Structure formats: C-alpha cells, structure tokens
Amino acid sequence: MAAESGKNWVLTVTAQTPTNIAVIKYWGKRDEDLILPINDSISVTLDPDHLCTTTSVAVSPAFIHDRMWLNGKEVSLSGGRYQNCLRELRSRASDVEDEQKGIKITKKDWEKMHVHIVSYNNFPTAAGLASSAAGLACLVFSLAKLMNVRDDHSRLSAIARQGSGSACRSLYGGFVKWIMGKEENGSDSIAVQLADEKHWDDLVIIIAVVSSRQKETSSTSGMKDTVETSMLIEHRAKEVVPKRIIQMEEAIKNRDFPAFARLTCADTICVLLIDLIKIKAFTFQDNQLRRKMESFQGTPQVAYTFDAGPNAVLISHNRKAAALLLQRLLFYFPPNPDADLNSYVIGDKTILKDAGIQNMNDIETLPPPPEIRDNNPTQKYRGDVSYFICTRPGRGPVVLTDESRSLINPETGLPK
Ligand code: DP6
C-alpha cells in the first residue's frame, strides 16, 4: 500500500466547485441508473464567491470505510449514485506519491483504500439552488485530484453526471452545454464549455430565495413522474429543444440578450407547464415585473428562470438593468421590519450601491417605479422573499492549496 504503511498518514485535497442554472433545461431521463437525459441542456455557471460547494477529501491507511459529512452531519454513502461515482473514480485512479510525507499509493491500492469526504455548501441545501450539482461535481473533482485521475474535465463530467445529472455542467465555468449523447453506456453524455465566464461578464444574476426550506418534490421524482405521465415532454425533447439549443448557442456566442432572454423564459415556461410544477405566485408577479420593465426600457432587460424549487433566478442584461431591477424587487418585496440589509441582499453588494440603496430606510422610501407612477398604489409583498443573492457568471472548479481552507483535520482525517 504505502512505503511506510505502518504510519497513520492522512493525505488530503480541498476543492471548490460552482453551482449552475440551466437556461435550456434538462428535464427527463432515458436511463435512471446511468442518468442519461432525453435532451441536451445549457447552463450558466454562477460565481463560486457567492454560491459554491467546498469539499475536502482524504485517504489514509487508518480509514476503515468510506465516510461522508455534509454541512456538519454524517450522511450515508450507500446510495447507488455515490457508489457509481466512487467505483468509476477508483477504476481510473493512478499512482500517487508524496516523497516528503513518505506516501506511496499504487493504482491497485485505491481499490482497497478508503476515503473521507467533508463537504460544505455556502447556501441552503436542496432548496432548488442546484446544491446537488455543486456537491456532486465537487465530490468527483476533489476525489479525482486526490486519486490522480488523469481524465480531462469532459470525462470527469460523465462521472459527476452519474451522481446528479446537472452536476456534469458544474465541471466548467461560464456557459456550458450537456450533450445528451447516443451511446447506451453513456460514454458520450458529457458536458462541454461553450464560452468561459469572461465572454459575457456584464450579465448580473439576482436570485430571489423564496424559501430556504428543502423543496417538497425532488427533481428526480418530478422528472420521473412527467416522463411517465406527460406526452408533452417527448414533444419538447424531440421537436422543441433541438432548435432552441442551436438558437441559444448563437445567442450566447453573439451576446444577443433579447434572444437569450426570450429562449430562457420560453424554456422555463415550457418545463413549468409540462411538469405543472408549483407555479408559485412569484412566477406571475415576476413575469409582470419583467413585462413592465420591458415596456419601460424598450427591449428585454431581464430573463427569468426557475429550477425545481420556487426560487426565481433573474438574469439582467447588464449592471444598469440589474440596479433598476433590484430597485423594483425591493420596492415590491420589502423585507420584514426585523431584517437587516446585510442579510437581505447578499453576494455582490455593489449592485445595491448602483441602485442607490445604503440602508433599510432607503428601501422603505423607494419611489414607485416610473412605469406604474400614474396608476393606483400597487400591492407590496412584504416578507415573501427570504433574501436576494446578487451574482454573475463564474469560474469552474479549483483546487484550494491553502491548508487553512481544508475542512479535514490533517492529523485525524475527521471533520475539523
Ligand atoms: C430543473 O440534476 O437535480 O434543475 O439528475 O435526478 O439528480 P437528477 O436531477 P437534477 O435535475 C435538475 C433539473 C433542473 C434543470 C436543469 O438543471 O437542467
């Protein structure tokens, strides 16, 4: 196993991986075990400074079985999805040597050595904020580094895909396409990068977190139900999505916001209708808001989308549009009186400054948006939004070399 296997050494790697939000959605599987989709999808990776998973992984001859801790609690790794990822990674592992610590692990050793995985999300888990995407991508990416798996990111994406479909798109920054593939074994169902995060960096993304509780239905079961019960899903996959994928790739390439917004909103409504997902009141308020802004500004300034949860994701054309949007969001959705601004708007707070809001009083005294000024006073929805996250397109996974960022105690191999 190791040159000095008598020693209880612990070898660790820490990585950080972003979440992503689909603008053309993955909805429906053709293979539940391998997680193979019935259509291509496209997503925007979100800046990990605001939304990400950090995972530390460790290997030691002292470990007696694989273990994982998520957000401070030990969770079981016995599920088929975790097992598939671990098996794939072990089969691709290579020799690892750390001369300084006197560690040598051969390719064969990985079959019998155990790992510890400690993972932490900087946002609510399972509230429809793609935590499984960031989490599974980070697990695969960090273990691949620990085990010296030499596959490129696309090959790793095919492993992450087996943990959770949308996770495969979190292996890249910027704008990412998951190609559904044709092979039965899933070998060509991989993610590729369409453009990096710098390609279109004036987009601003504002997420309205309506509820940070766990979502009621998981994407997995929602998708299964629709594949089994809806004829529309097949029509979408075969007739609608292929055209939209081509148009969306063009829109991203040309930074054509009106086309990007039209396609994002159209695909969201399409999936919502097919699934009869919880179209929360927010969808309608949000759509109205978008239309009002559009009629005021002349061209689309904001696209909106949802994942399986009720949180709205609003993508603005640029900082100016984002500041106008945030003013309107805070006008319609003011916080409860006991909230404080620092926790009501999180992430990139510079947008708040652009919107001219420095304190809670600025929210309370926001004038009605000009597009409604002549109408009767509009209803407000105080407290309906828990908080807003301001973010932007961001980078792909990175290894964190700073030891202080590790979540694992290097002596014990247990969570810090
Ligand atoms: C609505 O990737 O969470 O966010 O593959 O069953 O784990 P599983 O589902 P998951 O589904 C994501 C669905 C979606 C759309 C998308 O991200 O493309």
Short mmCIF file of C-alpha atoms and ligand atoms in Angstrom, two decimals:
data_model
loop_
_atom_site.label_atom_id
_atom_site.label_comp_id
_atom_site.label_asym_id
_atom_site.label_seq_id
_atom_site.Cartn_x
_atom_site.Cartn_y
_atom_site.Cartn_z
CA MET A 1 0.00 0.00 0.00
CA ALA A 2 2.47 2.60 1.06
CA ALA A 3 6.21 2.64 1.59
CA GLU A 4 5.61 3.29 5.25
CA SER A 5 2.20 1.79 5.68
CA GLY A 6 2.74 1.41 9.39
CA LYS A 7 2.36 5.14 9.71
CA ASN A 8 -1.11 6.65 10.03
CA TRP A 9 -0.58 9.35 7.48
CA VAL A 10 -3.51 11.32 6.04
CA LEU A 11 -3.38 12.76 2.53
CA THR A 12 -5.93 15.47 1.73
CA VAL A 13 -7.15 17.62 -1.16
CA THR A 14 -9.63 20.53 -0.97
CA ALA A 15 -11.59 21.91 -3.91
CA GLN A 16 -14.30 24.44 -4.59
CA THR A 17 -16.98 23.93 -7.25
CA PRO A 18 -19.72 26.27 -8.50
CA THR A 19 -23.45 25.77 -8.98
CA ASN A 20 -25.11 26.32 -12.33
CA ILE A 21 -28.51 27.49 -13.52
CA ALA A 22 -29.98 25.93 -16.66
CA VAL A 23 -31.30 28.28 -19.34
CA ILE A 24 -32.34 25.34 -21.53
CA LYS A 25 -33.36 22.70 -19.02
CA TYR A 26 -32.56 19.05 -18.51
CA TRP A 27 -35.95 17.51 -17.80
CA GLY A 28 -36.45 13.75 -18.22
CA LYS A 29 -34.14 10.72 -18.25
CA ARG A 30 -33.84 7.87 -20.68
CA ASP A 31 -31.76 5.85 -18.18
CA GLU A 32 -32.36 6.29 -14.45
CA ASP A 33 -29.21 4.49 -13.25
CA LEU A 34 -26.66 5.99 -15.60
CA ILE A 35 -28.56 9.32 -15.51
CA LEU A 36 -28.87 9.83 -19.25
CA PRO A 37 -31.13 12.71 -20.32
CA ILE A 38 -33.69 12.87 -23.12
CA ASN A 39 -32.44 16.27 -24.31
CA ASP A 40 -29.36 18.49 -24.44
CA SER A 41 -29.26 21.35 -21.92
CA ILE A 42 -27.35 24.62 -21.48
CA SER A 43 -26.46 26.40 -18.25
CA VAL A 44 -24.69 29.42 -16.84
CA THR A 45 -22.17 28.70 -14.09
CA LEU A 46 -22.65 31.01 -11.11
CA ASP A 47 -19.78 32.80 -9.37
CA PRO A 48 -18.47 30.46 -6.64
CA ASP A 49 -17.65 33.51 -4.48
CA HIS A 50 -21.41 33.69 -3.86
CA LEU A 51 -22.67 30.11 -4.33
CA CYS A 52 -20.41 27.10 -4.14
CA THR A 53 -19.55 23.82 -2.51
CA THR A 54 -16.21 23.33 -0.79
CA THR A 55 -15.15 19.72 -0.35
CA SER A 56 -12.12 18.23 1.36
CA VAL A 57 -11.28 14.59 0.73
CA ALA A 58 -8.74 12.43 2.48
CA VAL A 59 -7.20 8.98 2.22
CA SER A 60 -5.36 7.13 4.99
CA PRO A 61 -4.44 3.52 5.78
CA ALA A 62 -6.25 4.14 9.08
CA PHE A 63 -9.65 4.62 7.48
CA ILE A 64 -11.80 1.53 7.74
CA HIS A 65 -14.64 2.53 5.41
CA ASP A 66 -15.73 5.37 3.12
CA ARG A 67 -17.44 8.15 5.08
CA MET A 68 -19.00 11.50 4.23
CA TRP A 69 -20.13 14.57 6.17
CA LEU A 70 -22.37 17.20 4.56
CA ASN A 71 -22.79 20.58 6.24
CA GLY A 72 -21.60 19.17 9.55
CA LYS A 73 -23.70 15.97 9.62
CA GLU A 74 -22.54 12.49 8.68
CA VAL A 75 -24.51 11.15 5.69
CA SER A 76 -24.64 7.67 4.20
CA LEU A 77 -22.62 6.89 1.08
CA SER A 78 -24.53 3.67 0.44
CA GLY A 79 -26.79 5.14 -2.28
CA GLY A 80 -26.31 3.86 -5.82
CA ARG A 81 -25.36 7.29 -7.16
CA TYR A 82 -22.47 7.78 -4.72
CA GLN A 83 -21.37 4.20 -5.23
CA ASN A 84 -21.32 4.63 -9.02
CA CYS A 85 -19.16 7.73 -8.75
CA LEU A 86 -16.73 6.11 -6.27
CA ARG A 87 -16.42 2.97 -8.38
CA GLU A 88 -15.75 4.96 -11.57
CA LEU A 89 -13.15 7.12 -9.85
CA ARG A 90 -11.35 4.15 -8.25
CA SER A 91 -11.14 2.40 -11.61
CA ARG A 92 -9.44 5.45 -13.13
CA ALA A 93 -7.10 6.25 -10.24
CA SER A 94 -3.31 6.34 -10.82
CA ASP A 95 -0.20 6.08 -8.65
CA VAL A 96 0.21 8.86 -6.08
CA GLU A 97 3.49 9.70 -4.39
CA ASP A 98 4.30 12.30 -1.78
CA GLU A 99 8.01 11.95 -1.13
CA GLN A 100 8.08 14.50 1.67
CA LYS A 101 5.49 12.59 3.70
CA GLY A 102 6.83 9.19 2.59
CA ILE A 103 3.49 8.25 0.99
CA LYS A 104 3.15 5.96 -1.98
CA ILE A 105 -0.20 4.67 -3.21
CA THR A 106 -0.24 2.48 -6.30
CA LYS A 107 -3.09 2.29 -8.81
CA LYS A 108 -4.09 -1.08 -7.33
CA ASP A 109 -4.08 0.19 -3.73
CA TRP A 110 -7.01 2.50 -4.46
CA GLU A 111 -9.36 -0.48 -4.75
CA LYS A 112 -8.98 -1.25 -1.05
CA MET A 113 -8.18 2.16 0.45
CA HIS A 114 -10.99 4.22 1.96
CA VAL A 115 -11.76 7.89 1.72
CA HIS A 116 -13.32 10.54 3.94
CA ILE A 117 -15.33 13.33 2.28
CA VAL A 118 -16.28 16.54 4.07
CA SER A 119 -18.48 18.92 2.15
CA TYR A 120 -19.98 22.31 2.90
CA ASN A 121 -22.38 24.48 0.84
CA ASN A 122 -22.33 28.23 1.35
CA PHE A 123 -26.08 28.31 0.53
CA PRO A 124 -29.20 26.32 1.60
CA THR A 125 -29.02 22.63 0.62
CA ALA A 126 -31.86 21.18 -1.51
CA ALA A 127 -33.83 24.42 -1.75
CA GLY A 128 -33.72 24.45 -5.52
CA LEU A 129 -30.37 26.22 -5.71
CA ALA A 130 -28.59 23.39 -7.53
CA SER A 131 -26.81 22.20 -4.40
CA SER A 132 -26.67 18.64 -5.74
CA ALA A 133 -24.97 19.97 -8.89
CA ALA A 134 -22.22 21.75 -6.99
CA GLY A 135 -21.97 19.00 -4.37
CA LEU A 136 -21.58 16.03 -6.70
CA ALA A 137 -19.30 17.94 -9.07
CA CYS A 138 -17.08 18.87 -6.13
CA LEU A 139 -17.02 15.33 -4.77
CA VAL A 140 -15.93 13.97 -8.17
CA PHE A 141 -13.45 16.79 -8.87
CA SER A 142 -11.73 16.62 -5.46
CA LEU A 143 -11.54 12.81 -5.39
CA ALA A 144 -10.18 12.84 -8.97
CA LYS A 145 -7.36 15.14 -7.79
CA LEU A 146 -6.68 13.00 -4.68
CA MET A 147 -6.64 9.78 -6.72
CA ASN A 148 -4.64 11.31 -9.58
CA VAL A 149 -7.34 10.53 -12.15
CA ARG A 150 -5.85 11.90 -15.36
CA ASP A 151 -9.11 12.32 -17.32
CA ASP A 152 -9.99 15.76 -18.68
CA HIS A 153 -12.99 17.74 -17.39
CA SER A 154 -15.37 16.30 -20.01
CA ARG A 155 -14.53 12.75 -18.91
CA LEU A 156 -14.96 13.78 -15.27
CA SER A 157 -18.31 15.34 -16.18
CA ALA A 158 -19.54 11.89 -17.27
CA ILE A 159 -18.71 10.60 -13.76
CA ALA A 160 -20.34 13.59 -12.00
CA ARG A 161 -23.41 13.06 -14.20
CA GLN A 162 -23.92 9.69 -12.51
CA GLY A 163 -24.15 11.47 -9.15
CA SER A 164 -26.72 14.03 -10.32
CA GLY A 165 -27.44 14.98 -13.92
CA SER A 166 -26.99 18.73 -13.60
CA ALA A 167 -23.66 18.19 -11.74
CA CYS A 168 -21.90 17.43 -15.02
CA ARG A 169 -22.33 21.07 -16.08
CA SER A 170 -20.61 22.33 -12.91
CA LEU A 171 -17.25 20.97 -14.12
CA TYR A 172 -16.84 24.13 -16.22
CA GLY A 173 -17.12 27.89 -15.73
CA GLY A 174 -19.05 30.27 -17.98
CA PHE A 175 -21.60 28.81 -20.40
CA VAL A 176 -21.88 25.04 -20.58
CA LYS A 177 -23.71 22.51 -22.71
CA TRP A 178 -24.54 18.96 -21.61
CA ILE A 179 -24.65 16.86 -24.75
CA MET A 180 -27.24 14.13 -24.19
CA GLY A 181 -25.26 11.57 -26.23
CA LYS A 182 -26.48 8.46 -28.03
CA GLU A 183 -24.48 5.59 -26.53
CA GLU A 184 -26.29 3.18 -24.22
CA ASN A 185 -23.38 3.15 -21.78
CA GLY A 186 -23.49 6.97 -21.52
CA SER A 187 -19.87 7.46 -22.60
CA ASP A 188 -20.84 10.36 -24.92
CA SER A 189 -23.24 12.03 -22.46
CA ILE A 190 -20.80 14.73 -21.34
CA ALA A 191 -20.54 18.46 -20.65
CA VAL A 192 -18.54 20.85 -22.83
CA GLN A 193 -17.77 24.53 -22.34
CA LEU A 194 -19.39 26.87 -24.89
CA ALA A 195 -17.65 30.02 -23.61
CA ASP A 196 -15.80 30.96 -20.45
CA GLU A 197 -17.10 33.37 -17.80
CA LYS A 198 -15.24 36.36 -19.29
CA HIS A 199 -17.03 36.02 -22.64
CA TRP A 200 -20.23 37.68 -21.32
CA ASP A 201 -19.34 39.13 -17.98
CA ASP A 202 -21.77 42.05 -17.84
CA LEU A 203 -24.69 39.72 -17.07
CA VAL A 204 -25.93 40.11 -13.49
CA ILE A 205 -27.91 37.33 -11.85
CA ILE A 206 -30.29 38.04 -8.96
CA ILE A 207 -31.79 35.07 -7.15
CA ALA A 208 -34.90 35.65 -5.06
CA VAL A 209 -34.79 32.98 -2.38
CA VAL A 210 -38.43 32.47 -1.61
CA SER A 211 -37.90 29.60 0.73
CA SER A 212 -34.68 28.09 2.01
CA ARG A 213 -36.53 25.04 3.30
CA GLN A 214 -35.94 21.79 1.45
CA LYS A 215 -38.07 21.67 -1.70
CA GLU A 216 -41.14 19.44 -1.48
CA THR A 217 -40.53 17.28 -4.58
CA SER A 218 -37.04 16.41 -5.75
CA SER A 219 -36.10 16.98 -9.42
CA THR A 220 -35.50 13.25 -9.68
CA SER A 221 -39.06 12.25 -8.80
CA GLY A 222 -40.62 15.24 -10.60
CA MET A 223 -38.86 14.23 -13.81
CA LYS A 224 -39.81 10.59 -13.43
CA ASP A 225 -43.47 11.47 -12.99
CA THR A 226 -43.52 13.66 -16.07
CA VAL A 227 -41.75 11.11 -18.28
CA GLU A 228 -44.32 8.53 -17.18
CA THR A 229 -47.40 10.72 -17.45
CA SER A 230 -46.83 13.54 -19.94
CA MET A 231 -46.84 13.24 -23.73
CA LEU A 232 -45.68 16.84 -24.00
CA ILE A 233 -42.28 16.02 -22.54
CA GLU A 234 -41.42 13.88 -25.56
CA HIS A 235 -42.54 16.61 -27.93
CA ARG A 236 -40.38 19.13 -26.08
CA ALA A 237 -37.32 16.85 -26.14
CA LYS A 238 -37.61 15.89 -29.81
CA GLU A 239 -39.09 18.96 -31.51
CA VAL A 240 -38.60 22.00 -29.30
CA VAL A 241 -35.25 21.67 -27.51
CA PRO A 242 -33.00 20.80 -30.50
CA LYS A 243 -33.96 24.09 -32.22
CA ARG A 244 -33.68 26.08 -29.01
CA ILE A 245 -30.22 24.66 -28.28
CA ILE A 246 -28.94 25.93 -31.65
CA GLN A 247 -30.56 29.33 -31.09
CA MET A 248 -29.24 29.57 -27.53
CA GLU A 249 -25.68 28.73 -28.63
CA GLU A 250 -25.94 31.54 -31.21
CA ALA A 251 -27.38 33.96 -28.64
CA ILE A 252 -24.51 33.21 -26.22
CA LYS A 253 -21.88 33.44 -28.97
CA ASN A 254 -23.19 36.85 -30.12
CA ARG A 255 -24.08 38.08 -26.62
CA ASP A 256 -27.57 38.68 -28.01
CA PHE A 257 -29.53 39.42 -24.83
CA PRO A 258 -33.04 39.72 -26.35
CA ALA A 259 -32.69 36.24 -27.91
CA PHE A 260 -31.09 34.83 -24.73
CA ALA A 261 -33.96 36.23 -22.61
CA ARG A 262 -36.67 35.05 -24.97
CA LEU A 263 -35.29 31.49 -25.10
CA THR A 264 -34.65 31.27 -21.33
CA CYS A 265 -38.16 32.42 -20.43
CA ALA A 266 -39.80 30.28 -23.13
CA ASP A 267 -37.98 27.14 -21.97
CA THR A 268 -38.80 27.83 -18.31
CA ILE A 269 -42.50 28.19 -19.05
CA CYS A 270 -42.36 25.06 -21.23
CA VAL A 271 -40.88 22.96 -18.40
CA LEU A 272 -43.17 24.52 -15.80
CA LEU A 273 -46.24 23.72 -17.85
CA ILE A 274 -45.13 20.20 -18.64
CA ASP A 275 -44.42 19.42 -15.03
CA LEU A 276 -47.27 21.54 -13.71
CA ILE A 277 -44.59 22.49 -11.25
CA LYS A 278 -45.52 24.64 -8.31
CA ILE A 279 -46.10 27.82 -10.30
CA LYS A 280 -45.89 29.98 -7.24
CA ALA A 281 -47.42 33.43 -7.20
CA PHE A 282 -43.90 34.71 -7.69
CA THR A 283 -43.83 33.46 -11.29
CA PHE A 284 -46.68 35.72 -12.22
CA GLN A 285 -45.53 38.72 -10.24
CA ASP A 286 -42.12 38.22 -11.69
CA ASN A 287 -43.37 37.94 -15.24
CA GLN A 288 -45.42 41.10 -14.81
CA LEU A 289 -42.39 42.88 -13.44
CA ARG A 290 -40.35 41.80 -16.42
CA ARG A 291 -43.01 42.99 -18.85
CA LYS A 292 -43.35 46.32 -17.09
CA MET A 293 -39.60 46.85 -17.23
CA GLU A 294 -39.53 45.77 -20.83
CA SER A 295 -42.22 48.23 -21.89
CA PHE A 296 -40.37 50.94 -19.98
CA GLN A 297 -36.95 50.14 -21.43
CA GLY A 298 -37.93 49.18 -24.99
CA THR A 299 -36.08 45.81 -25.24
CA PRO A 300 -35.89 42.84 -22.88
CA GLN A 301 -33.68 43.72 -19.93
CA VAL A 302 -34.30 40.68 -17.75
CA ALA A 303 -34.72 36.94 -18.28
CA TYR A 304 -36.20 34.76 -15.57
CA THR A 305 -35.99 31.08 -14.83
CA PHE A 306 -36.61 28.54 -12.06
CA ASP A 307 -35.14 25.19 -11.21
CA ALA A 308 -37.23 22.63 -9.41
CA GLY A 309 -37.71 24.84 -6.35
CA PRO A 310 -39.73 28.04 -6.01
CA ASN A 311 -36.76 30.43 -6.08
CA ALA A 312 -36.72 32.83 -9.02
CA VAL A 313 -33.48 33.40 -10.93
CA LEU A 314 -33.44 36.73 -12.78
CA ILE A 315 -30.71 37.38 -15.32
CA SER A 316 -30.16 41.05 -16.20
CA HIS A 317 -28.58 42.34 -19.34
CA ASN A 318 -26.02 44.48 -17.51
CA ARG A 319 -25.33 46.35 -14.25
CA LYS A 320 -27.60 49.23 -15.16
CA ALA A 321 -30.55 46.90 -15.80
CA ALA A 322 -29.67 44.97 -12.61
CA ALA A 323 -29.74 48.14 -10.50
CA LEU A 324 -33.16 49.09 -11.93
CA LEU A 325 -34.38 45.54 -11.35
CA LEU A 326 -33.13 45.47 -7.76
CA GLN A 327 -34.89 48.78 -7.02
CA ARG A 328 -38.13 47.28 -8.29
CA LEU A 329 -37.65 43.97 -6.48
CA LEU A 330 -37.01 45.77 -3.20
CA PHE A 331 -39.99 48.07 -3.84
CA TYR A 332 -42.38 45.15 -4.39
CA PHE A 333 -40.76 42.70 -1.95
CA PRO A 334 -39.58 44.76 1.03
CA PRO A 335 -38.11 42.82 3.96
CA ASN A 336 -39.83 42.24 7.28
CA PRO A 337 -39.19 45.07 9.73
CA ASP A 338 -36.72 43.00 11.80
CA ALA A 339 -34.47 42.13 8.80
CA ASP A 340 -31.16 43.84 8.17
CA LEU A 341 -29.87 44.89 4.76
CA ASN A 342 -26.66 42.87 5.06
CA SER A 343 -28.56 39.63 5.24
CA TYR A 344 -31.44 40.65 2.94
CA VAL A 345 -29.22 41.28 -0.09
CA ILE A 346 -26.14 39.05 -0.16
CA GLY A 347 -23.44 38.23 -2.72
CA ASP A 348 -22.22 41.07 -4.92
CA LYS A 349 -23.39 44.05 -2.85
CA THR A 350 -22.02 46.61 -5.31
CA ILE A 351 -25.33 46.29 -7.22
CA LEU A 352 -27.07 47.70 -4.13
CA LYS A 353 -24.81 50.73 -4.30
CA ASP A 354 -25.61 51.15 -8.01
CA ALA A 355 -29.29 51.01 -7.07
CA GLY A 356 -28.68 53.86 -4.58
CA ILE A 357 -29.61 51.77 -1.54
CA GLN A 358 -27.42 52.04 1.54
CA ASN A 359 -29.76 51.24 4.40
CA MET A 360 -33.19 49.86 5.25
CA ASN A 361 -34.71 53.32 5.19
CA ASP A 362 -33.68 53.65 1.51
CA ILE A 363 -35.83 50.56 0.76
CA GLU A 364 -38.83 51.93 2.66
CA THR A 365 -38.63 55.26 0.86
CA LEU A 366 -38.10 53.83 -2.66
CA PRO A 367 -40.41 55.71 -5.01
CA PRO A 368 -42.82 53.64 -7.14
CA PRO A 369 -41.14 52.64 -10.41
CA PRO A 370 -41.91 55.20 -13.16
CA GLU A 371 -43.85 52.66 -15.22
CA ILE A 372 -46.56 52.47 -12.51
CA ARG A 373 -46.40 56.03 -11.22
CA ASP A 374 -49.65 57.08 -12.82
CA ASN A 375 -51.56 54.00 -11.64
CA ASN A 376 -53.14 53.41 -8.26
CA PRO A 377 -50.75 52.30 -5.50
CA THR A 378 -49.53 48.76 -6.18
CA GLN A 379 -49.71 45.90 -3.75
CA LYS A 380 -46.45 45.06 -1.97
CA TYR A 381 -45.38 41.57 -0.85
CA ARG A 382 -43.53 42.25 2.38
CA GLY A 383 -41.61 39.26 3.69
CA ASP A 384 -42.47 36.97 0.75
CA VAL A 385 -38.80 36.80 -0.23
CA SER A 386 -36.37 35.48 2.41
CA TYR A 387 -33.36 37.17 0.78
CA PHE A 388 -31.78 38.07 -2.56
CA ILE A 389 -28.43 36.83 -3.86
CA CYS A 390 -26.66 39.04 -6.43
CA THR A 391 -24.15 37.15 -8.53
CA ARG A 392 -22.68 36.78 -12.03
CA PRO A 393 -21.29 34.12 -14.41
CA GLY A 394 -18.33 32.47 -12.69
CA ARG A 395 -15.37 30.13 -12.99
CA GLY A 396 -15.25 26.34 -12.89
CA PRO A 397 -13.81 24.10 -10.13
CA VAL A 398 -10.48 24.93 -8.50
CA VAL A 399 -8.19 23.17 -6.03
CA LEU A 400 -7.65 25.22 -2.87
CA THR A 401 -3.99 24.85 -1.92
CA ASP A 402 -4.19 26.96 1.24
CA GLU A 403 -4.18 24.37 4.08
CA SER A 404 -6.32 26.66 6.25
CA ARG A 405 -9.24 26.20 3.81
CA SER A 406 -9.27 22.42 4.39
CA LEU A 407 -12.35 21.04 6.15
CA ILE A 408 -10.44 17.96 7.35
CA ASN A 409 -8.13 17.74 10.34
CA PRO A 410 -4.81 16.55 8.82
CA GLU A 411 -3.96 14.55 11.97
CA THR A 412 -7.22 12.65 12.49
CA GLY A 413 -8.74 12.65 8.97
CA LEU A 414 -12.05 13.73 10.57
CA PRO A 415 -14.02 16.97 10.02
CA LYS A 416 -12.35 19.97 11.69
C1 DP6 B 1 -34.86 21.63 -13.14
O1 DP6 B 1 -29.78 17.24 -11.77
O2 DP6 B 1 -31.16 17.70 -9.72
O3 DP6 B 1 -32.62 21.92 -12.35
O4 DP6 B 1 -30.27 14.03 -12.28
O5 DP6 B 1 -32.18 13.35 -10.87
O6 DP6 B 1 -30.16 14.38 -9.80
P1 DP6 B 1 -31.04 14.31 -11.04
O7 DP6 B 1 -31.74 15.74 -11.19
P2 DP6 B 1 -31.11 17.19 -11.11
O8 DP6 B 1 -32.19 17.97 -12.00
C2 DP6 B 1 -32.06 19.29 -12.36
C3 DP6 B 1 -33.28 19.73 -13.05
C4 DP6 B 1 -33.39 21.21 -13.29
C5 DP6 B 1 -32.99 21.57 -14.71
C6 DP6 B 1 -31.51 21.62 -15.01
O9 DP6 B 1 -30.69 21.88 -14.13
O10 DP6 B 1 -31.19 21.44 -16.20
#
